[in-house]
Amino acid sequence: MFTEAQLYSPVTQGADGDVTVHLSDQHPGVHDPVYRSRRNAIAAMALEYRPGDPVPRVDYTAAEQQVWQIVSRELARKREKYACTEVIEAAERLGLPSDHIPQLDEVTAKLVPLTGFRYAPAAGLVPLRQFFGSFADRTFHSTQYIRHHSAPLYTPEPDAIHEILGHANQLASPRFAALYETAGAAVSRLETERALKFLADVFWFSMEFGVLREHGEVRCYGAGLLSSYGEIEEFRDADLRPLDIHAMGTVTYDITHYQPVLYCAESITEIEDVVGEFFETVTDETVARLKGVQPI
């Protein structure tokens, strides 16, 4: 089973305050006590953070820096080959460093002048309502840990490489940042978890795994593809279907595999018209109608 960049490791805090990140048995770092201790310490810093506090800075090791250098270099090459022009140009304007892992406040300092987005630390999985709702304030919750050094081009969970090389390069585009903000504003209108999950699924097939046609080629704009060394090479082999909000919000998919079905836009304008319009107008009643069920 392929599980790249999809599953967050659960994080728990005991009565004594000790924080534990529960890595899966298949995680490359599960048998490395030094890595596990690092993950626990980084998660603990994120859990202690409160809005308004200085963003915790991680003293990354030489091994972690080397992982970033390897992956940053490889993904930059693939971005030029497979990403859409909007993302390529946004990444150039953002200018993320390739020689070191940027601290989250460094990412914020680069993003704010471009689109106003700020990064805040997350220990792991952030509840859907909080994660998406924060977009309305142009805040993105990001992990700070780095994948295990034994497999720099693979991760079984989203790490800082996904959050920064994937999402920050996308968020540096004013057009894509506006879509995030619109999705975030929608959360305040949604009362049911069913409607929130529907919005999250549409976001999954657009801002995470979205593709579009450009100059006779299919190119990607989704952060999940932009940050995946493997899947960015394979997405053109997926079953490419037109944008369809009903399908994007109801199709069954497996987050532990490459996505076999992707929804392909004809342009960024179509993404704004179709996905953006959905984010701007969605309500619980909209989702109930799309799913063909009665509102709760």
mmCIF file of C-alpha atoms in Angstrom:
data_model
loop_
_atom_site.group_PDB
_atom_site.id
_atom_site.type_symbol
_atom_site.label_atom_id
_atom_site.label_comp_id
_atom_site.label_asym_id
_atom_site.label_seq_id
_atom_site.Cartn_x
_atom_site.Cartn_y
_atom_site.Cartn_z
ATOM 1 C CA MET A 1 0.000 0.000 0.000
ATOM 2 C CA PHE A 2 1.342 3.417 -0.902
ATOM 3 C CA THR A 3 0.734 6.003 1.791
ATOM 4 C CA GLU A 4 2.725 9.069 0.768
ATOM 5 C CA ALA A 5 1.889 12.394 2.384
ATOM 6 C CA GLN A 6 -1.648 11.627 3.485
ATOM 7 C CA LEU A 7 -1.949 10.418 7.071
ATOM 8 C CA TYR A 8 -1.059 12.539 10.092
ATOM 9 C CA SER A 9 0.387 10.565 12.997
ATOM 10 C CA PRO A 10 -1.862 10.934 16.071
ATOM 11 C CA VAL A 11 -0.521 13.186 18.831
ATOM 12 C CA THR A 12 -1.482 12.695 22.483
ATOM 13 C CA GLN A 13 -0.574 14.475 25.702
ATOM 14 C CA GLY A 14 -0.536 12.578 28.960
ATOM 15 C CA ALA A 15 -1.634 13.754 32.378
ATOM 16 C CA ASP A 16 2.012 14.496 33.148
ATOM 17 C CA GLY A 17 2.213 16.778 30.117
ATOM 18 C CA ASP A 18 4.394 14.480 28.055
ATOM 19 C CA VAL A 19 3.583 14.633 24.340
ATOM 20 C CA THR A 20 3.753 11.519 22.166
ATOM 21 C CA VAL A 21 3.529 11.238 18.392
ATOM 22 C CA HIS A 22 2.248 7.776 17.488
ATOM 23 C CA LEU A 23 4.039 6.695 14.312
ATOM 24 C CA SER A 24 2.613 3.831 12.286
ATOM 25 C CA ASP A 25 4.458 0.532 12.101
ATOM 26 C CA GLN A 26 5.335 1.316 8.482
ATOM 27 C CA HIS A 27 6.810 4.754 9.219
ATOM 28 C CA PRO A 28 10.514 4.951 8.238
ATOM 29 C CA GLY A 29 11.358 6.486 11.618
ATOM 30 C CA VAL A 30 9.347 4.198 13.865
ATOM 31 C CA HIS A 31 12.410 2.288 15.099
ATOM 32 C CA ASP A 32 14.640 5.359 15.434
ATOM 33 C CA PRO A 33 14.474 6.591 19.060
ATOM 34 C CA VAL A 34 16.267 9.847 18.230
ATOM 35 C CA TYR A 35 13.737 10.673 15.501
ATOM 36 C CA ARG A 36 10.813 9.764 17.722
ATOM 37 C CA SER A 37 12.133 11.998 20.491
ATOM 38 C CA ARG A 38 12.510 14.859 17.975
ATOM 39 C CA ARG A 39 8.940 14.403 16.768
ATOM 40 C CA ASN A 40 7.625 14.489 20.331
ATOM 41 C CA ALA A 41 9.571 17.661 21.145
ATOM 42 C CA ILE A 42 8.455 19.491 17.977
ATOM 43 C CA ALA A 43 4.827 18.497 18.576
ATOM 44 C CA ALA A 44 5.051 19.714 22.188
ATOM 45 C CA MET A 45 6.175 23.163 21.030
ATOM 46 C CA ALA A 46 3.212 23.407 18.667
ATOM 47 C CA LEU A 47 0.758 22.345 21.375
ATOM 48 C CA GLU A 48 2.083 25.048 23.698
ATOM 49 C CA TYR A 49 1.612 27.757 21.075
ATOM 50 C CA ARG A 50 -1.230 30.236 21.492
ATOM 51 C CA PRO A 51 -2.291 32.844 18.908
ATOM 52 C CA GLY A 52 -0.338 36.012 19.541
ATOM 53 C CA ASP A 53 2.690 34.157 20.880
ATOM 54 C CA PRO A 54 5.930 34.152 18.905
ATOM 55 C CA VAL A 55 5.885 31.205 16.509
ATOM 56 C CA PRO A 56 8.167 28.498 17.947
ATOM 57 C CA ARG A 57 11.425 28.062 16.076
ATOM 58 C CA VAL A 58 12.818 24.588 15.505
ATOM 59 C CA ASP A 59 16.581 24.067 15.717
ATOM 60 C CA TYR A 60 16.789 21.693 12.765
ATOM 61 C CA THR A 61 19.612 19.170 12.635
ATOM 62 C CA ALA A 62 22.106 18.782 9.802
ATOM 63 C CA ALA A 63 20.330 15.584 8.737
ATOM 64 C CA GLU A 64 16.980 17.380 8.584
ATOM 65 C CA GLN A 65 18.495 20.241 6.608
ATOM 66 C CA GLN A 66 19.942 17.756 4.145
ATOM 67 C CA VAL A 67 16.517 16.190 3.613
ATOM 68 C CA TRP A 68 15.093 19.629 2.790
ATOM 69 C CA GLN A 69 17.954 20.364 0.387
ATOM 70 C CA ILE A 70 17.446 17.085 -1.483
ATOM 71 C CA VAL A 71 13.666 17.337 -1.736
ATOM 72 C CA SER A 72 13.616 21.077 -2.477
ATOM 73 C CA ARG A 73 15.997 20.567 -5.375
ATOM 74 C CA GLU A 74 14.089 17.617 -6.833
ATOM 75 C CA LEU A 75 10.648 19.199 -6.476
ATOM 76 C CA ALA A 76 11.852 22.448 -8.062
ATOM 77 C CA ARG A 77 12.771 20.477 -11.188
ATOM 78 C CA LYS A 78 9.436 18.703 -11.253
ATOM 79 C CA ARG A 79 7.517 21.912 -10.619
ATOM 80 C CA GLU A 80 9.045 23.459 -13.747
ATOM 81 C CA LYS A 81 8.049 20.387 -15.748
ATOM 82 C CA TYR A 82 4.578 19.660 -14.383
ATOM 83 C CA ALA A 83 3.111 22.678 -12.546
ATOM 84 C CA CYS A 84 0.934 25.343 -14.131
ATOM 85 C CA THR A 85 2.352 28.776 -14.909
ATOM 86 C CA GLU A 86 0.471 30.430 -12.042
ATOM 87 C CA VAL A 87 2.241 28.197 -9.505
ATOM 88 C CA ILE A 88 5.652 28.457 -11.164
ATOM 89 C CA GLU A 89 5.500 32.253 -11.168
ATOM 90 C CA ALA A 90 4.158 32.360 -7.599
ATOM 91 C CA ALA A 91 7.003 30.120 -6.415
ATOM 92 C CA GLU A 92 9.521 32.409 -8.093
ATOM 93 C CA ARG A 93 8.046 35.453 -6.354
ATOM 94 C CA LEU A 94 7.985 33.678 -2.991
ATOM 95 C CA GLY A 95 11.591 32.564 -3.250
ATOM 96 C CA LEU A 96 11.677 29.860 -0.601
ATOM 97 C CA PRO A 97 15.208 28.891 0.412
ATOM 98 C CA SER A 98 16.623 25.633 -0.924
ATOM 99 C CA ASP A 99 19.642 25.512 1.394
ATOM 100 C CA HIS A 100 17.745 25.404 4.695
ATOM 101 C CA ILE A 101 14.325 24.646 6.140
ATOM 102 C CA PRO A 102 12.533 27.980 6.553
ATOM 103 C CA GLN A 103 11.082 28.704 9.950
ATOM 104 C CA LEU A 104 7.342 29.369 9.825
ATOM 105 C CA ASP A 105 7.858 33.046 10.586
ATOM 106 C CA GLU A 106 10.262 33.168 7.636
ATOM 107 C CA VAL A 107 7.544 31.728 5.396
ATOM 108 C CA THR A 108 5.089 34.286 6.780
ATOM 109 C CA ALA A 109 7.496 37.152 6.104
ATOM 110 C CA LYS A 110 7.690 36.086 2.461
ATOM 111 C CA LEU A 111 3.965 35.412 2.042
ATOM 112 C CA VAL A 112 2.409 38.446 3.708
ATOM 113 C CA PRO A 113 3.587 40.987 1.109
ATOM 114 C CA LEU A 114 2.269 38.732 -1.662
ATOM 115 C CA THR A 115 -1.118 37.537 -0.387
ATOM 116 C CA GLY A 116 -1.401 38.319 3.331
ATOM 117 C CA PHE A 117 -1.265 34.681 4.442
ATOM 118 C CA ARG A 118 0.468 33.774 7.701
ATOM 119 C CA TYR A 119 1.644 30.400 8.977
ATOM 120 C CA ALA A 120 0.818 29.055 12.432
ATOM 121 C CA PRO A 121 2.246 25.872 13.983
ATOM 122 C CA ALA A 122 0.332 22.598 14.201
ATOM 123 C CA ALA A 123 1.358 19.469 16.085
ATOM 124 C CA GLY A 124 -0.398 17.239 13.579
ATOM 125 C CA LEU A 125 -3.967 16.925 12.369
ATOM 126 C CA VAL A 126 -6.017 20.099 12.897
ATOM 127 C CA PRO A 127 -9.815 19.647 13.179
ATOM 128 C CA LEU A 128 -11.539 20.447 9.887
ATOM 129 C CA ARG A 129 -13.529 23.402 11.199
ATOM 130 C CA GLN A 130 -10.456 25.054 12.699
ATOM 131 C CA PHE A 131 -8.173 24.233 9.766
ATOM 132 C CA PHE A 132 -10.471 25.520 7.024
ATOM 133 C CA GLY A 133 -12.025 28.275 9.115
ATOM 134 C CA SER A 134 -8.617 29.868 9.698
ATOM 135 C CA PHE A 135 -8.303 30.544 5.975
ATOM 136 C CA ALA A 136 -10.854 33.321 6.392
ATOM 137 C CA ASP A 137 -8.222 35.146 8.460
ATOM 138 C CA ARG A 138 -5.551 34.182 5.930
ATOM 139 C CA THR A 139 -3.907 31.802 8.387
ATOM 140 C CA PHE A 140 -2.540 28.391 7.443
ATOM 141 C CA HIS A 141 -1.801 25.789 10.124
ATOM 142 C CA SER A 142 1.439 23.976 9.316
ATOM 143 C CA THR A 143 3.420 21.134 10.802
ATOM 144 C CA GLN A 144 7.127 21.773 11.474
ATOM 145 C CA TYR A 145 8.614 18.287 11.497
ATOM 146 C CA ILE A 146 10.560 16.758 8.623
ATOM 147 C CA ARG A 147 10.320 13.234 7.244
ATOM 148 C CA HIS A 148 12.902 10.622 8.277
ATOM 149 C CA HIS A 149 16.348 11.031 6.720
ATOM 150 C CA SER A 150 16.436 7.407 5.531
ATOM 151 C CA ALA A 151 13.745 8.124 2.903
ATOM 152 C CA PRO A 152 13.964 11.803 1.895
ATOM 153 C CA LEU A 153 11.727 11.415 -1.152
ATOM 154 C CA TYR A 154 8.982 9.578 0.733
ATOM 155 C CA THR A 155 6.721 10.376 3.651
ATOM 156 C CA PRO A 156 3.654 8.551 5.001
ATOM 157 C CA GLU A 157 2.268 11.823 6.407
ATOM 158 C CA PRO A 158 2.179 15.526 5.552
ATOM 159 C CA ASP A 159 5.325 17.215 6.872
ATOM 160 C CA ALA A 160 6.838 20.685 6.536
ATOM 161 C CA ILE A 161 7.858 19.855 2.979
ATOM 162 C CA HIS A 162 4.221 19.330 2.016
ATOM 163 C CA GLU A 163 2.964 22.309 4.008
ATOM 164 C CA ILE A 164 5.605 24.704 2.667
ATOM 165 C CA LEU A 165 6.788 23.504 -0.753
ATOM 166 C CA GLY A 166 3.220 22.482 -1.585
ATOM 167 C CA HIS A 167 0.886 24.973 0.071
ATOM 168 C CA ALA A 168 3.092 28.062 0.456
ATOM 169 C CA ASN A 169 4.064 28.039 -3.221
ATOM 170 C CA GLN A 170 0.356 27.841 -4.029
ATOM 171 C CA LEU A 171 -0.620 30.481 -1.460
ATOM 172 C CA ALA A 172 1.880 32.906 -3.012
ATOM 173 C CA SER A 173 -0.596 33.254 -5.893
ATOM 174 C CA PRO A 174 -3.233 35.939 -5.179
ATOM 175 C CA ARG A 175 -5.765 33.988 -7.242
ATOM 176 C CA PHE A 176 -5.289 30.757 -5.320
ATOM 177 C CA ALA A 177 -5.016 32.569 -1.971
ATOM 178 C CA ALA A 178 -8.399 34.170 -2.671
ATOM 179 C CA LEU A 179 -9.917 30.716 -3.154
ATOM 180 C CA TYR A 180 -8.529 29.603 0.223
ATOM 181 C CA GLU A 181 -9.979 32.691 1.900
ATOM 182 C CA THR A 182 -13.369 32.108 0.273
ATOM 183 C CA ALA A 183 -13.379 28.498 1.446
ATOM 184 C CA GLY A 184 -12.544 29.679 4.946
ATOM 185 C CA ALA A 185 -15.380 32.188 4.973
ATOM 186 C CA ALA A 186 -17.792 29.405 3.998
ATOM 187 C CA VAL A 187 -17.069 27.505 7.217
ATOM 188 C CA SER A 188 -18.916 30.075 9.329
ATOM 189 C CA ARG A 189 -22.081 29.352 7.298
ATOM 190 C CA LEU A 190 -21.896 25.574 7.684
ATOM 191 C CA GLU A 191 -23.497 24.052 10.757
ATOM 192 C CA THR A 192 -23.482 20.358 9.903
ATOM 193 C CA GLU A 193 -20.420 18.135 9.797
ATOM 194 C CA ARG A 194 -21.818 16.638 6.590
ATOM 195 C CA ALA A 195 -21.621 20.010 4.854
ATOM 196 C CA LEU A 196 -18.131 20.682 6.235
ATOM 197 C CA LYS A 197 -16.918 17.314 4.958
ATOM 198 C CA PHE A 198 -18.408 18.052 1.534
ATOM 199 C CA LEU A 199 -16.500 21.337 1.390
ATOM 200 C CA ALA A 200 -13.315 19.545 2.482
ATOM 201 C CA ASP A 201 -13.747 16.977 -0.302
ATOM 202 C CA VAL A 202 -14.202 19.682 -2.945
ATOM 203 C CA PHE A 203 -11.069 21.357 -1.572
ATOM 204 C CA TRP A 204 -9.260 17.992 -1.777
ATOM 205 C CA PHE A 205 -9.983 17.623 -5.483
ATOM 206 C CA SER A 206 -9.123 21.250 -6.221
ATOM 207 C CA MET A 207 -6.567 22.925 -3.987
ATOM 208 C CA GLU A 208 -4.911 19.646 -2.924
ATOM 209 C CA PHE A 209 -5.130 17.531 -6.080
ATOM 210 C CA GLY A 210 -6.268 19.938 -8.766
ATOM 211 C CA VAL A 211 -5.031 19.860 -12.360
ATOM 212 C CA LEU A 212 -5.743 22.020 -15.391
ATOM 213 C CA ARG A 213 -5.052 22.211 -19.100
ATOM 214 C CA GLU A 214 -2.485 24.715 -20.228
ATOM 215 C CA HIS A 215 -0.796 25.079 -23.623
ATOM 216 C CA GLY A 216 -1.974 21.641 -24.729
ATOM 217 C CA GLU A 217 -0.738 19.862 -21.582
ATOM 218 C CA VAL A 218 -2.256 18.800 -18.282
ATOM 219 C CA ARG A 219 -0.475 20.580 -15.456
ATOM 220 C CA CYS A 220 -1.008 20.560 -11.699
ATOM 221 C CA TYR A 221 -1.810 23.268 -9.186
ATOM 222 C CA GLY A 222 -2.825 21.166 -6.155
ATOM 223 C CA ALA A 223 -0.484 21.269 -3.154
ATOM 224 C CA GLY A 224 -0.638 17.498 -2.699
ATOM 225 C CA LEU A 225 0.741 16.981 -6.196
ATOM 226 C CA LEU A 226 3.250 19.833 -5.990
ATOM 227 C CA SER A 227 4.858 18.287 -2.906
ATOM 228 C CA SER A 228 4.829 14.612 -3.947
ATOM 229 C CA TYR A 229 8.006 13.413 -5.650
ATOM 230 C CA GLY A 230 6.180 10.310 -6.908
ATOM 231 C CA GLU A 231 2.625 11.366 -7.678
ATOM 232 C CA ILE A 232 3.610 14.484 -9.616
ATOM 233 C CA GLU A 233 5.081 12.084 -12.192
ATOM 234 C CA GLU A 234 1.900 10.013 -12.392
ATOM 235 C CA PHE A 235 -1.093 12.379 -12.312
ATOM 236 C CA ARG A 236 -1.423 12.561 -16.092
ATOM 237 C CA ASP A 237 -2.258 8.843 -16.060
ATOM 238 C CA ALA A 238 -5.304 9.413 -13.829
ATOM 239 C CA ASP A 239 -8.887 9.374 -15.093
ATOM 240 C CA LEU A 240 -9.211 13.100 -15.828
ATOM 241 C CA ARG A 241 -12.781 14.353 -15.526
ATOM 242 C CA PRO A 242 -14.326 17.839 -15.929
ATOM 243 C CA LEU A 243 -14.900 19.984 -12.852
ATOM 244 C CA ASP A 244 -18.083 18.762 -11.203
ATOM 245 C CA ILE A 245 -18.897 19.950 -7.676
ATOM 246 C CA HIS A 246 -21.388 17.166 -7.022
ATOM 247 C CA ALA A 247 -18.884 14.492 -8.047
ATOM 248 C CA MET A 248 -15.974 16.131 -6.207
ATOM 249 C CA GLY A 249 -17.998 16.233 -3.007
ATOM 250 C CA THR A 250 -19.435 12.726 -3.179
ATOM 251 C CA VAL A 251 -16.925 10.462 -4.948
ATOM 252 C CA THR A 252 -15.340 7.754 -2.801
ATOM 253 C CA TYR A 253 -11.560 8.007 -2.661
ATOM 254 C CA ASP A 254 -8.661 6.408 -0.798
ATOM 255 C CA ILE A 255 -6.202 8.891 0.706
ATOM 256 C CA THR A 256 -3.503 6.201 1.042
ATOM 257 C CA HIS A 257 -3.026 5.747 -2.718
ATOM 258 C CA TYR A 258 -2.281 7.896 -5.720
ATOM 259 C CA GLN A 259 -5.588 9.419 -6.782
ATOM 260 C CA PRO A 260 -6.985 7.440 -9.747
ATOM 261 C CA VAL A 261 -9.578 10.141 -10.545
ATOM 262 C CA LEU A 262 -8.753 13.830 -10.838
ATOM 263 C CA TYR A 263 -10.925 16.770 -11.889
ATOM 264 C CA CYS A 264 -9.324 18.823 -14.636
ATOM 265 C CA ALA A 265 -10.142 22.483 -15.254
ATOM 266 C CA GLU A 266 -9.734 24.165 -18.615
ATOM 267 C CA SER A 267 -8.180 27.241 -16.968
ATOM 268 C CA ILE A 268 -7.699 29.007 -13.649
ATOM 269 C CA THR A 269 -10.693 31.139 -14.575
ATOM 270 C CA GLU A 270 -12.833 27.999 -14.659
ATOM 271 C CA ILE A 271 -11.528 27.016 -11.211
ATOM 272 C CA GLU A 272 -12.531 30.437 -9.922
ATOM 273 C CA ASP A 273 -15.926 30.275 -11.638
ATOM 274 C CA VAL A 274 -16.827 26.726 -10.569
ATOM 275 C CA VAL A 275 -14.934 25.962 -7.354
ATOM 276 C CA GLY A 276 -14.781 29.588 -6.232
ATOM 277 C CA GLU A 277 -18.519 30.046 -6.785
ATOM 278 C CA PHE A 278 -19.190 26.913 -4.720
ATOM 279 C CA PHE A 279 -17.008 28.161 -1.852
ATOM 280 C CA GLU A 280 -18.683 31.577 -2.027
ATOM 281 C CA THR A 281 -22.277 30.326 -1.916
ATOM 282 C CA VAL A 282 -22.276 26.922 -0.194
ATOM 283 C CA THR A 283 -24.673 26.376 2.700
ATOM 284 C CA ASP A 284 -25.948 23.334 4.564
ATOM 285 C CA GLU A 285 -28.980 23.392 2.291
ATOM 286 C CA THR A 286 -26.774 23.480 -0.813
ATOM 287 C CA VAL A 287 -24.941 20.356 0.307
ATOM 288 C CA ALA A 288 -28.154 18.582 1.293
ATOM 289 C CA ARG A 289 -29.530 19.265 -2.172
ATOM 290 C CA LEU A 290 -26.354 18.110 -3.903
ATOM 291 C CA LYS A 291 -26.306 14.916 -1.851
ATOM 292 C CA GLY A 292 -30.020 14.374 -2.367
ATOM 293 C CA VAL A 293 -30.870 14.185 1.347
ATOM 294 C CA GLN A 294 -32.993 16.223 3.701
ATOM 295 C CA PRO A 295 -31.189 18.772 5.924
ATOM 296 C CA ILE A 296 -30.748 17.722 9.525
#
